[in-house]
Amino acid sequence: FALAAASPTEPDPIGQSPQIQDGLVIRAPTTCPVVQDGLTSTTFPWTHAPTCLPLVLPAGEHGGRHSTYCVFTNAAFNDGRGISIVTSPESAAELAAEVWETGLGRGRAEQGLWEAREVEGKGLGLFAKRLVDSGETIILESPVLVVSREVLGSVSHSRRRVLLEKAVGQLPEKTREMVMALSRRGGESEVEDIVNVNAMGAKVWDGTSHLIVVPEAARINHACRPNAYYRFSDASLTLTVFSLSPIPPGTELTFSYGFSQLPFTSRTAALKETWGFTCTCALCSSTPSNISASDTRLSDIAGLKASLPTSLEDIPQYIALIPRLVALLEEEGLYAELGMYEEILAYAWSAVGSEGRARAWAERAEVHWGVVAGKDSWEARRCGELAGNVKEHYTWGTWEGDIWEG
């Protein structure tokens, strides 16, 4: 990309790169000369000329490095919902052509699963309109903003603001209004404040860390024991919000904003420092005895995790420790990790030649992986394969020794 000449210091000019594609509709991809690993990569249809600026990124105590970041917008993506991506030219060049052919056109409130309501002290929240089964998709939608974490970490404040405001400004009007209506904390830059408050972390197609903004999902409030979770597909640019457990009608949908496995005092302090609110979820508003019991379970969970072996030579330790760990996670309402530990236990029982126990734990893991990763995920399928034929699995009978020794 050809960049306008720019000084690394303020004030900042706005750099413009050449138009990649004219018009406001998706047309055939054209080639953009982005050199990456010695090769010329191909980008895909953008409906606006990318705006590019050099940013200064922190590099050690006393230095900084210069990198170019651009705003790439496709205002026609997902039936005119639009998307703006603030990232490096090299990262943008990695986007696959199939992304632009998905034509989502789905996932909105017409599904009838949720509705937005005012929540005292929290603004808008989302509520289930009917019973939502465990693992059921609640929202399936594309992000309207994808922003590199490095952009937000840049010390080039004015340039960073230019890129973010350009990204939102190039979105279709309806989408732009959705973004600007999201919650803020009162930062100096309105758009940057919206991104910091409402975005979710995600790894994208080239392995780099970005933040994504999906306005519908951004309305989901925090709970330390949430009933919903999300996964992001960088292949199709879709966010799936799903239920971790059955959600009765009229119940508020909740995410964990983090720190869920810290004890009460540390957890509430971290939430206050990071997000600026005092948590009033069901757990944090419970009786002192319930909070104390929760803290005890969390301490036991941390201790068990620390005690788990790191070598497959210690299979009896897995068999001894994981059932208690799984029981504590379930009792504490920390469902997202269940599949992982149940799968490990299934392999352990298979290795020592216990077909029934291996199958039982593999079936449990298949269910819980199906919730967290999706029923068609590799995680769920591999557990299903183990449950279906334990003796043909590569782990069967591979451990030698008496599991009751030691």
mmCIF file of N, CA and C in Angstrom, residues 238-363:
data_model
loop_
_atom_site.group_PDB
_atom_site.id
_atom_site.type_symbol
_atom_site.label_atom_id
_atom_site.label_comp_id
_atom_site.label_asym_id
_atom_site.label_seq_id
_atom_site.Cartn_x
_atom_site.Cartn_y
_atom_site.Cartn_z
ATOM 1 N N THR A 238 -17.874 -15.428 12.328
ATOM 2 C CA THR A 238 -19.138 -15.527 13.056
ATOM 3 C C THR A 238 -18.876 -15.770 14.539
ATOM 4 N N LEU A 239 -19.673 -15.123 15.351
ATOM 5 C CA LEU A 239 -19.677 -15.345 16.793
ATOM 6 C C LEU A 239 -20.920 -16.149 17.142
ATOM 7 N N THR A 240 -20.719 -17.236 17.878
ATOM 8 C CA THR A 240 -21.837 -18.046 18.362
ATOM 9 C C THR A 240 -21.934 -17.890 19.866
ATOM 10 N N VAL A 241 -23.066 -17.405 20.340
ATOM 11 C CA VAL A 241 -23.354 -17.357 21.772
ATOM 12 C C VAL A 241 -24.293 -18.509 22.078
ATOM 13 N N PHE A 242 -23.954 -19.313 23.083
ATOM 14 C CA PHE A 242 -24.742 -20.502 23.388
ATOM 15 C C PHE A 242 -24.898 -20.649 24.896
ATOM 16 N N SER A 243 -25.835 -21.466 25.287
ATOM 17 C CA SER A 243 -26.117 -21.665 26.709
ATOM 18 C C SER A 243 -25.207 -22.739 27.285
ATOM 19 N N LEU A 244 -24.687 -22.511 28.473
ATOM 20 C CA LEU A 244 -23.878 -23.499 29.181
ATOM 21 C C LEU A 244 -24.739 -24.501 29.940
ATOM 22 N N SER A 245 -25.932 -24.078 30.285
ATOM 23 C CA SER A 245 -26.866 -24.901 31.046
ATOM 24 C C SER A 245 -28.274 -24.461 30.660
ATOM 25 N N PRO A 246 -29.302 -25.244 30.968
ATOM 26 C CA PRO A 246 -30.663 -24.814 30.623
ATOM 27 C C PRO A 246 -30.996 -23.455 31.239
ATOM 28 N N ILE A 247 -31.605 -22.589 30.450
ATOM 29 C CA ILE A 247 -31.952 -21.242 30.902
ATOM 30 C C ILE A 247 -33.470 -21.087 30.855
ATOM 31 N N PRO A 248 -34.125 -20.946 31.992
ATOM 32 C CA PRO A 248 -35.584 -20.798 32.014
ATOM 33 C C PRO A 248 -36.023 -19.492 31.356
ATOM 34 N N PRO A 249 -37.251 -19.446 30.848
ATOM 35 C CA PRO A 249 -37.755 -18.193 30.267
ATOM 36 C C PRO A 249 -37.763 -17.069 31.297
ATOM 37 N N GLY A 250 -37.436 -15.863 30.854
ATOM 38 C CA GLY A 250 -37.393 -14.713 31.746
ATOM 39 C C GLY A 250 -36.089 -14.531 32.483
ATOM 40 N N THR A 251 -35.137 -15.481 32.314
ATOM 41 C CA THR A 251 -33.848 -15.398 32.992
ATOM 42 C C THR A 251 -32.873 -14.550 32.177
ATOM 43 N N GLU A 252 -32.107 -13.715 32.861
ATOM 44 C CA GLU A 252 -31.125 -12.907 32.148
ATOM 45 C C GLU A 252 -29.977 -13.777 31.655
ATOM 46 N N LEU A 253 -29.523 -13.528 30.431
ATOM 47 C CA LEU A 253 -28.355 -14.198 29.875
ATOM 48 C C LEU A 253 -27.111 -13.518 30.431
ATOM 49 N N THR A 254 -26.118 -14.322 30.808
ATOM 50 C CA THR A 254 -24.915 -13.750 31.417
ATOM 51 C C THR A 254 -23.657 -14.405 30.869
ATOM 52 N N PHE A 255 -22.610 -13.601 30.772
ATOM 53 C CA PHE A 255 -21.249 -14.041 30.481
ATOM 54 C C PHE A 255 -20.408 -13.834 31.731
ATOM 55 N N SER A 256 -19.260 -14.509 31.790
ATOM 56 C CA SER A 256 -18.234 -14.121 32.758
ATOM 57 C C SER A 256 -17.277 -13.167 32.065
ATOM 58 N N TYR A 257 -17.032 -12.024 32.682
ATOM 59 C CA TYR A 257 -16.067 -11.064 32.150
ATOM 60 C C TYR A 257 -14.654 -11.373 32.640
ATOM 61 N N GLY A 258 -14.497 -12.493 33.342
ATOM 62 C CA GLY A 258 -13.178 -12.897 33.807
ATOM 63 C C GLY A 258 -13.106 -13.057 35.308
ATOM 64 N N PHE A 259 -12.000 -13.635 35.761
ATOM 65 C CA PHE A 259 -11.665 -13.787 37.187
ATOM 66 C C PHE A 259 -12.607 -14.746 37.914
ATOM 67 N N SER A 260 -13.290 -15.613 37.181
ATOM 68 C CA SER A 260 -14.345 -16.438 37.779
ATOM 69 C C SER A 260 -13.818 -17.441 38.795
ATOM 70 N N GLN A 261 -12.538 -17.804 38.728
ATOM 71 C CA GLN A 261 -12.029 -18.801 39.655
ATOM 72 C C GLN A 261 -11.189 -18.193 40.776
ATOM 73 N N LEU A 262 -11.259 -16.880 40.907
ATOM 74 C CA LEU A 262 -10.640 -16.234 42.070
ATOM 75 C C LEU A 262 -11.626 -16.249 43.237
ATOM 76 N N PRO A 263 -11.132 -16.245 44.477
ATOM 77 C CA PRO A 263 -12.033 -16.149 45.630
ATOM 78 C C PRO A 263 -12.743 -14.799 45.640
ATOM 79 N N PHE A 264 -13.806 -14.717 46.425
ATOM 80 C CA PHE A 264 -14.717 -13.567 46.405
ATOM 81 C C PHE A 264 -14.005 -12.220 46.484
ATOM 82 N N THR A 265 -13.164 -12.021 47.484
ATOM 83 C CA THR A 265 -12.543 -10.703 47.678
ATOM 84 C C THR A 265 -11.660 -10.329 46.497
ATOM 85 N N SER A 266 -10.832 -11.255 46.051
ATOM 86 C CA SER A 266 -9.940 -10.982 44.917
ATOM 87 C C SER A 266 -10.735 -10.794 43.629
ATOM 88 N N ARG A 267 -11.762 -11.595 43.474
ATOM 89 C CA ARG A 267 -12.573 -11.543 42.247
ATOM 90 C C ARG A 267 -13.302 -10.206 42.111
ATOM 91 N N THR A 268 -13.977 -9.794 43.167
ATOM 92 C CA THR A 268 -14.730 -8.539 43.093
ATOM 93 C C THR A 268 -13.799 -7.345 42.941
ATOM 94 N N ALA A 269 -12.621 -7.407 43.559
ATOM 95 C CA ALA A 269 -11.655 -6.311 43.409
ATOM 96 C C ALA A 269 -11.141 -6.236 41.976
ATOM 97 N N ALA A 270 -10.867 -7.393 41.380
ATOM 98 C CA ALA A 270 -10.366 -7.414 40.004
ATOM 99 C C ALA A 270 -11.421 -6.923 39.023
ATOM 100 N N LEU A 271 -12.661 -7.302 39.221
ATOM 101 C CA LEU A 271 -13.750 -6.830 38.359
ATOM 102 C C LEU A 271 -13.923 -5.320 38.488
ATOM 103 N N LYS A 272 -13.814 -4.828 39.698
ATOM 104 C CA LYS A 272 -13.951 -3.383 39.919
ATOM 105 C C LYS A 272 -12.828 -2.615 39.234
ATOM 106 N N GLU A 273 -11.616 -3.114 39.375
ATOM 107 C CA GLU A 273 -10.468 -2.433 38.787
ATOM 108 C C GLU A 273 -10.500 -2.491 37.264
ATOM 109 N N THR A 274 -10.898 -3.641 36.707
ATOM 110 C CA THR A 274 -10.857 -3.832 35.256
ATOM 111 C C THR A 274 -12.052 -3.223 34.555
ATOM 112 N N TRP A 275 -13.241 -3.441 35.107
ATOM 113 C CA TRP A 275 -14.474 -3.055 34.419
ATOM 114 C C TRP A 275 -15.211 -1.895 35.075
ATOM 115 N N GLY A 276 -14.814 -1.530 36.280
ATOM 116 C CA GLY A 276 -15.404 -0.360 36.908
ATOM 117 C C GLY A 276 -16.740 -0.585 37.582
ATOM 118 N N PHE A 277 -17.125 -1.851 37.837
ATOM 119 C CA PHE A 277 -18.396 -2.084 38.528
ATOM 120 C C PHE A 277 -18.188 -3.003 39.718
ATOM 121 N N THR A 278 -19.071 -2.886 40.672
ATOM 122 C CA THR A 278 -19.108 -3.802 41.812
ATOM 123 C C THR A 278 -20.065 -4.926 41.475
ATOM 124 N N CYS A 279 -19.564 -6.154 41.455
ATOM 125 C CA CYS A 279 -20.378 -7.285 41.010
ATOM 126 C C CYS A 279 -21.520 -7.546 41.988
ATOM 127 N N THR A 280 -22.718 -7.678 41.432
ATOM 128 C CA THR A 280 -23.908 -7.994 42.229
ATOM 129 C C THR A 280 -24.590 -9.249 41.707
ATOM 130 N N CYS A 281 -23.796 -10.144 41.079
ATOM 131 C CA CYS A 281 -24.380 -11.379 40.566
ATOM 132 C C CYS A 281 -24.883 -12.237 41.724
ATOM 133 N N ALA A 282 -25.570 -13.323 41.385
ATOM 134 C CA ALA A 282 -26.171 -14.166 42.419
ATOM 135 C C ALA A 282 -25.143 -14.676 43.413
ATOM 136 N N LEU A 283 -23.964 -15.052 42.932
ATOM 137 C CA LEU A 283 -22.939 -15.566 43.831
ATOM 138 C C LEU A 283 -22.403 -14.458 44.738
ATOM 139 N N CYS A 284 -22.058 -13.330 44.152
ATOM 140 C CA CYS A 284 -21.450 -12.254 44.946
ATOM 141 C C CYS A 284 -22.447 -11.572 45.870
ATOM 142 N N SER A 285 -23.751 -11.768 45.609
ATOM 143 C CA SER A 285 -24.791 -11.189 46.466
ATOM 144 C C SER A 285 -25.355 -12.209 47.447
ATOM 145 N N SER A 286 -24.756 -13.380 47.485
ATOM 146 C CA SER A 286 -25.267 -14.449 48.327
ATOM 147 C C SER A 286 -24.888 -14.234 49.786
ATOM 148 N N THR A 287 -25.287 -15.166 50.632
ATOM 149 C CA THR A 287 -25.012 -15.076 52.069
ATOM 150 C C THR A 287 -23.526 -15.312 52.337
ATOM 151 N N PRO A 288 -23.021 -14.800 53.434
ATOM 152 C CA PRO A 288 -21.603 -15.037 53.757
ATOM 153 C C PRO A 288 -21.240 -16.517 53.796
ATOM 154 N N SER A 289 -22.162 -17.355 54.275
ATOM 155 C CA SER A 289 -21.845 -18.785 54.350
ATOM 156 C C SER A 289 -21.734 -19.392 52.949
ATOM 157 N N ASN A 290 -22.593 -18.966 52.028
ATOM 158 C CA ASN A 290 -22.510 -19.477 50.648
ATOM 159 C C ASN A 290 -21.232 -19.001 49.963
ATOM 160 N N ILE A 291 -20.878 -17.747 50.198
ATOM 161 C CA ILE A 291 -19.648 -17.215 49.597
ATOM 162 C C ILE A 291 -18.428 -17.941 50.163
ATOM 163 N N SER A 292 -18.440 -18.218 51.461
ATOM 164 C CA SER A 292 -17.337 -18.946 52.088
ATOM 165 C C SER A 292 -17.223 -20.363 51.517
ATOM 166 N N ALA A 293 -18.369 -21.018 51.323
ATOM 167 C CA ALA A 293 -18.355 -22.372 50.763
ATOM 168 C C ALA A 293 -17.810 -22.361 49.336
ATOM 169 N N SER A 294 -18.201 -21.341 48.574
ATOM 170 C CA SER A 294 -17.690 -21.204 47.219
ATOM 171 C C SER A 294 -16.174 -21.003 47.223
ATOM 172 N N ASP A 295 -15.689 -20.147 48.112
ATOM 173 C CA ASP A 295 -14.247 -19.903 48.197
ATOM 174 C C ASP A 295 -13.491 -21.181 48.545
ATOM 175 N N THR A 296 -14.082 -21.997 49.422
ATOM 176 C CA THR A 296 -13.446 -23.269 49.789
ATOM 177 C C THR A 296 -13.364 -24.180 48.570
ATOM 178 N N ARG A 297 -14.456 -24.263 47.808
ATOM 179 C CA ARG A 297 -14.432 -25.102 46.593
ATOM 180 C C ARG A 297 -13.387 -24.588 45.607
ATOM 181 N N LEU A 298 -13.323 -23.278 45.430
ATOM 182 C CA LEU A 298 -12.353 -22.708 44.492
ATOM 183 C C LEU A 298 -10.921 -23.016 44.929
ATOM 184 N N SER A 299 -10.672 -22.979 46.224
ATOM 185 C CA SER A 299 -9.349 -23.325 46.740
ATOM 186 C C SER A 299 -9.037 -24.791 46.464
ATOM 187 N N ASP A 300 -10.029 -25.651 46.679
ATOM 188 C CA ASP A 300 -9.832 -27.080 46.410
ATOM 189 C C ASP A 300 -9.615 -27.332 44.919
ATOM 190 N N ILE A 301 -10.353 -26.617 44.076
ATOM 191 C CA ILE A 301 -10.184 -26.765 42.623
ATOM 192 C C ILE A 301 -8.771 -26.374 42.214
ATOM 193 N N ALA A 302 -8.298 -25.245 42.729
ATOM 194 C CA ALA A 302 -6.941 -24.798 42.402
ATOM 195 C C ALA A 302 -5.900 -25.806 42.880
ATOM 196 N N GLY A 303 -6.121 -26.355 44.069
ATOM 197 C CA GLY A 303 -5.177 -27.341 44.598
ATOM 198 C C GLY A 303 -5.143 -28.607 43.771
ATOM 199 N N LEU A 304 -6.313 -29.091 43.363
ATOM 200 C CA LEU A 304 -6.368 -30.296 42.539
ATOM 201 C C LEU A 304 -5.711 -30.076 41.182
ATOM 202 N N LYS A 305 -5.960 -28.938 40.574
ATOM 203 C CA LYS A 305 -5.334 -28.651 39.276
ATOM 204 C C LYS A 305 -3.814 -28.627 39.408
ATOM 205 N N ALA A 306 -3.330 -28.024 40.491
ATOM 206 C CA ALA A 306 -1.882 -27.948 40.704
ATOM 207 C C ALA A 306 -1.274 -29.321 40.960
ATOM 208 N N SER A 307 -2.089 -30.254 41.447
ATOM 209 C CA SER A 307 -1.592 -31.592 41.788
ATOM 210 C C SER A 307 -1.643 -32.561 40.618
ATOM 211 N N LEU A 308 -2.332 -32.188 39.550
ATOM 212 C CA LEU A 308 -2.436 -33.101 38.411
ATOM 213 C C LEU A 308 -1.067 -33.348 37.806
ATOM 214 N N PRO A 309 -0.765 -34.580 37.452
ATOM 215 C CA PRO A 309 0.554 -34.889 36.883
ATOM 216 C C PRO A 309 0.714 -34.288 35.495
ATOM 217 N N THR A 310 1.947 -34.146 35.092
ATOM 218 C CA THR A 310 2.245 -33.633 33.756
ATOM 219 C C THR A 310 2.769 -34.729 32.839
ATOM 220 N N SER A 311 2.871 -35.931 33.367
ATOM 221 C CA SER A 311 3.392 -37.048 32.590
ATOM 222 C C SER A 311 2.352 -38.154 32.492
ATOM 223 N N LEU A 312 2.291 -38.797 31.335
ATOM 224 C CA LEU A 312 1.374 -39.918 31.158
ATOM 225 C C LEU A 312 1.799 -41.131 31.975
ATOM 226 N N GLU A 313 2.975 -41.073 32.554
ATOM 227 C CA GLU A 313 3.420 -42.162 33.412
ATOM 228 C C GLU A 313 2.631 -42.205 34.714
ATOM 229 N N ASP A 314 1.910 -41.125 35.031
ATOM 230 C CA ASP A 314 1.211 -41.022 36.314
ATOM 231 C C ASP A 314 -0.301 -41.168 36.153
ATOM 232 N N ILE A 315 -0.719 -42.091 35.316
ATOM 233 C CA ILE A 315 -2.140 -42.282 35.057
ATOM 234 C C ILE A 315 -2.945 -42.542 36.339
ATOM 235 N N PRO A 316 -2.447 -43.320 37.312
ATOM 236 C CA PRO A 316 -3.231 -43.498 38.544
ATOM 237 C C PRO A 316 -3.577 -42.189 39.236
ATOM 238 N N GLN A 317 -2.712 -41.174 39.112
ATOM 239 C CA GLN A 317 -3.005 -39.880 39.711
ATOM 240 C C GLN A 317 -4.204 -39.206 39.036
ATOM 241 N N TYR A 318 -4.276 -39.323 37.715
ATOM 242 C CA TYR A 318 -5.452 -38.790 37.024
ATOM 243 C C TYR A 318 -6.721 -39.459 37.538
ATOM 244 N N ILE A 319 -6.662 -40.760 37.638
ATOM 245 C CA ILE A 319 -7.829 -41.528 38.062
ATOM 246 C C ILE A 319 -8.224 -41.164 39.497
ATOM 247 N N ALA A 320 -7.246 -40.852 40.318
ATOM 248 C CA ALA A 320 -7.520 -40.525 41.721
ATOM 249 C C ALA A 320 -8.054 -39.114 41.891
ATOM 250 N N LEU A 321 -7.570 -38.154 41.078
ATOM 251 C CA LEU A 321 -7.858 -36.743 41.337
ATOM 252 C C LEU A 321 -8.993 -36.162 40.499
ATOM 253 N N ILE A 322 -9.112 -36.591 39.253
ATOM 254 C CA ILE A 322 -10.047 -35.909 38.356
ATOM 255 C C ILE A 322 -11.519 -36.068 38.752
ATOM 256 N N PRO A 323 -11.989 -37.234 39.224
ATOM 257 C CA PRO A 323 -13.403 -37.301 39.619
ATOM 258 C C PRO A 323 -13.787 -36.237 40.656
ATOM 259 N N ARG A 324 -12.923 -36.007 41.634
ATOM 260 C CA ARG A 324 -13.196 -34.977 42.632
ATOM 261 C C ARG A 324 -13.173 -33.589 41.999
ATOM 262 N N LEU A 325 -12.239 -33.360 41.094
ATOM 263 C CA LEU A 325 -12.156 -32.070 40.409
ATOM 264 C C LEU A 325 -13.417 -31.812 39.593
ATOM 265 N N VAL A 326 -13.872 -32.806 38.867
ATOM 266 C CA VAL A 326 -15.087 -32.657 38.054
ATOM 267 C C VAL A 326 -16.292 -32.359 38.945
ATOM 268 N N ALA A 327 -16.397 -33.067 40.057
ATOM 269 C CA ALA A 327 -17.520 -32.863 40.967
ATOM 270 C C ALA A 327 -17.523 -31.435 41.522
ATOM 271 N N LEU A 328 -16.355 -30.925 41.866
ATOM 272 C CA LEU A 328 -16.266 -29.556 42.397
ATOM 273 C C LEU A 328 -16.607 -28.522 41.327
ATOM 274 N N LEU A 329 -16.123 -28.731 40.099
ATOM 275 C CA LEU A 329 -16.445 -27.804 39.008
ATOM 276 C C LEU A 329 -17.950 -27.761 38.767
ATOM 277 N N GLU A 330 -18.596 -28.930 38.797
ATOM 278 C CA GLU A 330 -20.048 -28.974 38.608
ATOM 279 C C GLU A 330 -20.770 -28.280 39.746
ATOM 280 N N GLU A 331 -20.351 -28.562 40.965
ATOM 281 C CA GLU A 331 -21.010 -27.966 42.123
ATOM 282 C C GLU A 331 -20.854 -26.448 42.124
ATOM 283 N N GLU A 332 -19.708 -25.969 41.633
ATOM 284 C CA GLU A 332 -19.430 -24.534 41.618
ATOM 285 C C GLU A 332 -20.047 -23.851 40.396
ATOM 286 N N GLY A 333 -20.571 -24.631 39.449
ATOM 287 C CA GLY A 333 -21.172 -24.047 38.259
ATOM 288 C C GLY A 333 -20.156 -23.587 37.230
ATOM 289 N N LEU A 334 -18.960 -24.178 37.232
ATOM 290 C CA LEU A 334 -17.911 -23.866 36.262
ATOM 291 C C LEU A 334 -17.913 -24.955 35.191
ATOM 292 N N TYR A 335 -18.819 -24.839 34.253
ATOM 293 C CA TYR A 335 -19.090 -25.930 33.320
ATOM 294 C C TYR A 335 -18.141 -25.998 32.129
ATOM 295 N N ALA A 336 -17.491 -24.903 31.796
ATOM 296 C CA ALA A 336 -16.752 -24.842 30.538
ATOM 297 C C ALA A 336 -15.572 -25.814 30.482
ATOM 298 N N GLU A 337 -15.007 -26.171 31.635
ATOM 299 C CA GLU A 337 -13.826 -27.042 31.650
ATOM 300 C C GLU A 337 -14.159 -28.520 31.814
ATOM 301 N N LEU A 338 -15.414 -28.850 32.012
ATOM 302 C CA LEU A 338 -15.757 -30.236 32.323
ATOM 303 C C LEU A 338 -15.320 -31.202 31.236
ATOM 304 N N GLY A 339 -15.602 -30.870 29.984
ATOM 305 C CA GLY A 339 -15.282 -31.784 28.894
ATOM 306 C C GLY A 339 -13.813 -32.142 28.840
ATOM 307 N N MET A 340 -12.951 -31.175 29.059
ATOM 308 C CA MET A 340 -11.506 -31.416 28.995
ATOM 309 C C MET A 340 -11.063 -32.438 30.032
ATOM 310 N N TYR A 341 -11.508 -32.269 31.274
ATOM 311 C CA TYR A 341 -11.067 -33.180 32.325
ATOM 312 C C TYR A 341 -11.742 -34.545 32.202
ATOM 313 N N GLU A 342 -12.990 -34.569 31.777
ATOM 314 C CA GLU A 342 -13.657 -35.859 31.568
ATOM 315 C C GLU A 342 -12.992 -36.645 30.444
ATOM 316 N N GLU A 343 -12.543 -35.961 29.418
ATOM 317 C CA GLU A 343 -11.847 -36.639 28.321
ATOM 318 C C GLU A 343 -10.524 -37.231 28.801
ATOM 319 N N ILE A 344 -9.781 -36.472 29.581
ATOM 320 C CA ILE A 344 -8.517 -36.986 30.120
ATOM 321 C C ILE A 344 -8.768 -38.247 30.937
ATOM 322 N N LEU A 345 -9.821 -38.215 31.758
ATOM 323 C CA LEU A 345 -10.135 -39.369 32.596
ATOM 324 C C LEU A 345 -10.556 -40.566 31.757
ATOM 325 N N ALA A 346 -11.285 -40.327 30.675
ATOM 326 C CA ALA A 346 -11.674 -41.419 29.783
ATOM 327 C C ALA A 346 -10.443 -42.089 29.180
ATOM 328 N N TYR A 347 -9.468 -41.302 28.758
ATOM 329 C CA TYR A 347 -8.233 -41.874 28.212
ATOM 330 C C TYR A 347 -7.488 -42.673 29.275
ATOM 331 N N ALA A 348 -7.488 -42.151 30.501
ATOM 332 C CA ALA A 348 -6.782 -42.842 31.579
ATOM 333 C C ALA A 348 -7.395 -44.222 31.827
ATOM 334 N N TRP A 349 -8.725 -44.285 31.900
ATOM 335 C CA TRP A 349 -9.375 -45.574 32.127
ATOM 336 C C TRP A 349 -9.198 -46.512 30.931
ATOM 337 N N SER A 350 -9.156 -45.950 29.739
ATOM 338 C CA SER A 350 -8.886 -46.774 28.560
ATOM 339 C C SER A 350 -7.478 -47.350 28.633
ATOM 340 N N ALA A 351 -6.525 -46.540 29.041
ATOM 341 C CA ALA A 351 -5.131 -46.990 29.098
ATOM 342 C C ALA A 351 -4.939 -48.143 30.077
ATOM 343 N N VAL A 352 -5.721 -48.140 31.172
ATOM 344 C CA VAL A 352 -5.562 -49.228 32.151
ATOM 345 C C VAL A 352 -6.495 -50.391 31.849
ATOM 346 N N GLY A 353 -7.264 -50.304 30.765
ATOM 347 C CA GLY A 353 -8.072 -51.430 30.316
ATOM 348 C C GLY A 353 -9.434 -51.554 30.958
ATOM 349 N N SER A 354 -10.026 -50.450 31.408
ATOM 350 C CA SER A 354 -11.373 -50.491 31.981
ATOM 351 C C SER A 354 -12.361 -49.947 30.954
ATOM 352 N N GLU A 355 -12.957 -50.840 30.203
ATOM 353 C CA GLU A 355 -13.818 -50.435 29.089
ATOM 354 C C GLU A 355 -15.042 -49.662 29.554
ATOM 355 N N GLY A 356 -15.723 -50.140 30.577
ATOM 356 C CA GLY A 356 -16.948 -49.491 31.030
ATOM 357 C C GLY A 356 -16.707 -48.084 31.550
ATOM 358 N N ARG A 357 -15.665 -47.922 32.373
ATOM 359 C CA ARG A 357 -15.374 -46.592 32.925
ATOM 360 C C ARG A 357 -14.920 -45.648 31.819
ATOM 361 N N ALA A 358 -14.104 -46.142 30.899
ATOM 362 C CA ALA A 358 -13.648 -45.303 29.790
ATOM 363 C C ALA A 358 -14.833 -44.824 28.962
ATOM 364 N N ARG A 359 -15.765 -45.731 28.672
ATOM 365 C CA ARG A 359 -16.927 -45.352 27.866
ATOM 366 C C ARG A 359 -17.790 -44.325 28.605
ATOM 367 N N ALA A 360 -18.016 -44.544 29.894
ATOM 368 C CA ALA A 360 -18.876 -43.635 30.662
ATOM 369 C C ALA A 360 -18.308 -42.219 30.668
ATOM 370 N N TRP A 361 -17.000 -42.111 30.906
ATOM 371 C CA TRP A 361 -16.404 -40.777 30.953
ATOM 372 C C TRP A 361 -16.292 -40.149 29.564
ATOM 373 N N ALA A 362 -16.089 -40.974 28.547
ATOM 374 C CA ALA A 362 -16.059 -40.447 27.176
ATOM 375 C C ALA A 362 -17.425 -39.913 26.768
ATOM 376 N N GLU A 363 -18.480 -40.593 27.192
ATOM 377 C CA GLU A 363 -19.836 -40.125 26.884
ATOM 378 C C GLU A 363 -20.117 -38.792 27.568
#
